[in-house]
Amino acid sequence: MKNCAVILAGGEGKRMKSDKPKTLSEVLGRPMLCWVMSALRKAGIDDICVVKGFKKECVEEYLSTLDFSVESVFQAERLGTGHAVMMAKDFLKKHSGNVVILNGDAPFMDSETIEDSLKAHIENGCAATVISAKVDDPTGYGRIVRDENGNLRAIVEQKDADEETLKINEVNSGGFWFDPNVLEANGIDSKVYSGYALGMGIERITNLKYRVNDLRLFSENDTRFLKEFEAAN
């Protein structure tokens, strides 16, 4: 059973004031997409699919320069993260292991986080695992909403959050592990990926009483770094 990864790399670089895809903006001399792929490979995940969107030819050109093989698919309409993952459905069907879904503009994602979250995902027998973080300033991030017992109930995007939800300082990192075998065997794989946002899929899983794990593995420094980088570019 071999694990695989899907990297979402279809976004524009508007906040970076760039006309190239956001994931190709550089951090310390390397595209952000490169940092994410390097972390995956260091964690032992070599089967990678990149979902392209804005200026896909730029991403294709970059991928062609790599000394290792990476698959890619095109999301013609950027309808959200869940829809982006659906573009990789043929890639996912070829793999029987767990799949990690990461944002291609997350250079702070390291191999240790990927390994630790997979370990917890497997040990707890989860259908899904969400990697979250507690930060001082959660502005712009999806909020992790918990029930009275502290269990993950939903991920609410900033634009959809009410006043109380906006006060929550635990946020979604954009990193998810899924067990496609559990989801497909119970006929809920399409329910997870068909939402515009993966957070909607997580909520569907919890509503269907499948186990969802959540790990707070990122530090405030990690998220602050990305915000400072975006502000400087």
XYZ file of C-alpha atoms in Angstrom, residues 34-214:
181
model
C 9.353 23.136 -4.792
C 9.413 23.370 -0.993
C 6.168 21.408 -0.733
C 7.337 18.667 -3.099
C 10.684 18.430 -1.315
C 8.930 17.971 2.038
C 6.764 15.214 0.581
C 9.715 13.366 -0.934
C 11.688 13.657 2.283
C 8.688 12.131 4.064
C 8.835 9.190 1.651
C 5.960 10.218 -0.607
C 7.101 10.096 -4.227
C 3.760 9.679 -6.019
C 2.662 13.271 -6.481
C -0.040 14.879 -8.599
C -0.073 18.661 -9.090
C -3.407 20.318 -9.905
C -2.775 23.216 -12.280
C -5.027 26.174 -13.013
C -3.941 29.736 -13.707
C -1.248 29.820 -16.415
C -0.911 26.053 -16.369
C 1.831 26.203 -18.985
C 4.120 27.928 -16.459
C 3.620 25.098 -13.966
C 4.113 22.511 -16.712
C 7.356 24.159 -17.772
C 8.629 24.153 -14.197
C 7.675 20.517 -13.628
C 9.518 19.549 -16.804
C 12.778 20.782 -15.261
C 12.588 18.415 -12.281
C 14.838 15.380 -12.012
C 11.941 13.266 -10.754
C 8.530 12.417 -12.193
C 5.372 14.244 -11.142
C 1.899 13.859 -12.623
C -0.283 16.888 -13.254
C -3.916 17.600 -14.082
C -5.749 20.745 -15.129
C -8.607 22.428 -13.282
C -10.198 24.511 -16.038
C -12.716 26.138 -13.691
C -11.385 27.055 -10.271
C -14.414 26.113 -8.196
C -12.656 25.402 -4.917
C -10.361 22.888 -3.254
C -12.818 19.995 -3.305
C -13.375 20.463 -7.017
C -9.602 20.673 -7.555
C -9.096 17.310 -5.887
C -11.774 15.785 -8.126
C -9.597 16.679 -11.118
C -7.069 14.164 -9.755
C -9.594 11.338 -9.405
C -7.882 9.125 -12.010
C -4.574 9.579 -10.205
C -6.189 8.666 -6.881
C -7.805 5.550 -8.311
C -4.338 4.152 -9.053
C -3.358 4.276 -5.388
C -4.623 2.185 -2.513
C -2.854 4.035 0.294
C -3.688 7.212 2.148
C -3.615 10.526 0.320
C -2.349 13.829 1.672
C -3.722 16.995 0.117
C -1.587 20.109 0.460
C -1.606 23.660 -0.801
C 1.208 24.399 -3.213
C 1.745 27.814 -1.633
C 2.621 26.424 1.811
C 6.436 26.458 2.047
C 6.253 26.003 5.837
C 4.941 22.440 5.426
C 7.842 20.221 6.435
C 8.464 16.494 6.238
C 8.165 16.029 10.007
C 4.646 17.450 10.000
C 3.674 15.191 7.113
C 5.137 12.109 8.810
C 3.671 12.867 12.250
C 0.208 13.563 10.882
C 0.235 10.353 8.817
C 1.294 8.347 11.867
C -1.572 9.758 13.930
C -3.970 9.314 11.019
C -3.160 5.603 10.773
C -2.888 4.879 14.511
C -6.286 6.443 15.180
C -7.946 4.678 12.245
C -9.296 7.917 10.819
C -11.200 8.498 7.609
C -9.665 11.977 7.592
C -7.092 13.999 9.470
C -6.959 17.792 9.499
C -3.755 19.658 10.320
C -4.544 22.863 12.196
C -2.710 25.645 14.019
C -3.372 28.086 16.845
C -2.300 31.602 15.902
C -2.478 35.105 17.354
C -4.020 36.565 14.202
C -6.342 34.130 12.378
C -7.506 36.687 9.796
C -8.005 35.118 6.395
C -7.876 31.500 7.554
C -10.693 28.966 7.850
C -11.641 28.491 11.521
C -11.667 25.120 13.272
C -15.046 24.821 15.023
C -15.363 22.250 17.818
C -18.278 20.786 19.710
C -18.743 20.833 23.478
C -16.446 17.818 23.824
C -13.640 19.430 21.867
C -14.152 17.307 18.767
C -13.860 18.810 15.306
C -17.313 19.811 14.056
C -16.627 21.996 11.023
C -14.177 24.204 9.170
C -15.700 27.624 8.499
C -14.092 29.954 5.974
C -13.543 33.583 6.968
C -16.190 34.881 4.542
C -18.798 32.494 5.963
C -18.011 32.999 9.647
C -20.266 34.821 12.091
C -18.959 37.125 14.800
C -18.395 34.368 17.360
C -16.659 32.071 14.884
C -14.301 34.889 13.855
C -13.027 34.992 17.440
C -11.642 31.442 17.121
C -7.852 31.443 16.784
C -7.449 27.825 15.698
C -7.197 27.669 11.924
C -7.071 25.198 9.081
C -3.567 24.814 7.631
C -4.893 23.478 4.335
C -3.289 20.087 4.972
C -5.487 16.957 5.013
C -4.963 13.201 5.096
C -7.728 10.996 3.708
C -8.179 7.227 3.667
C -9.767 6.742 0.225
C -10.516 3.082 0.950
C -12.768 3.940 3.887
C -14.478 6.708 1.958
C -15.032 4.710 -1.230
C -16.125 1.532 0.567
C -18.892 3.466 2.272
C -19.897 5.476 -0.772
C -18.914 8.838 0.635
C -15.811 9.631 -1.425
C -17.782 11.782 -3.868
C -19.458 13.578 -0.975
C -16.069 14.606 0.380
C -14.593 15.867 -2.845
C -17.703 17.325 -4.487
C -17.921 20.354 -2.206
C -16.384 23.621 -3.327
C -14.133 23.491 -0.265
C -12.530 20.469 1.371
C -13.792 21.785 4.697
C -17.305 20.986 3.488
C -16.157 17.419 2.878
C -14.774 17.167 6.398
C -18.123 18.300 7.775
C -19.888 15.616 5.719
C -17.603 12.952 7.184
C -18.255 14.081 10.765
C -22.014 14.186 10.105
C -21.816 10.584 8.913
C -20.035 9.667 12.180
C -16.720 8.640 10.627
C -13.695 9.343 12.738
C -11.880 12.585 11.952
C -8.601 13.382 13.641
C -7.175 16.857 13.985
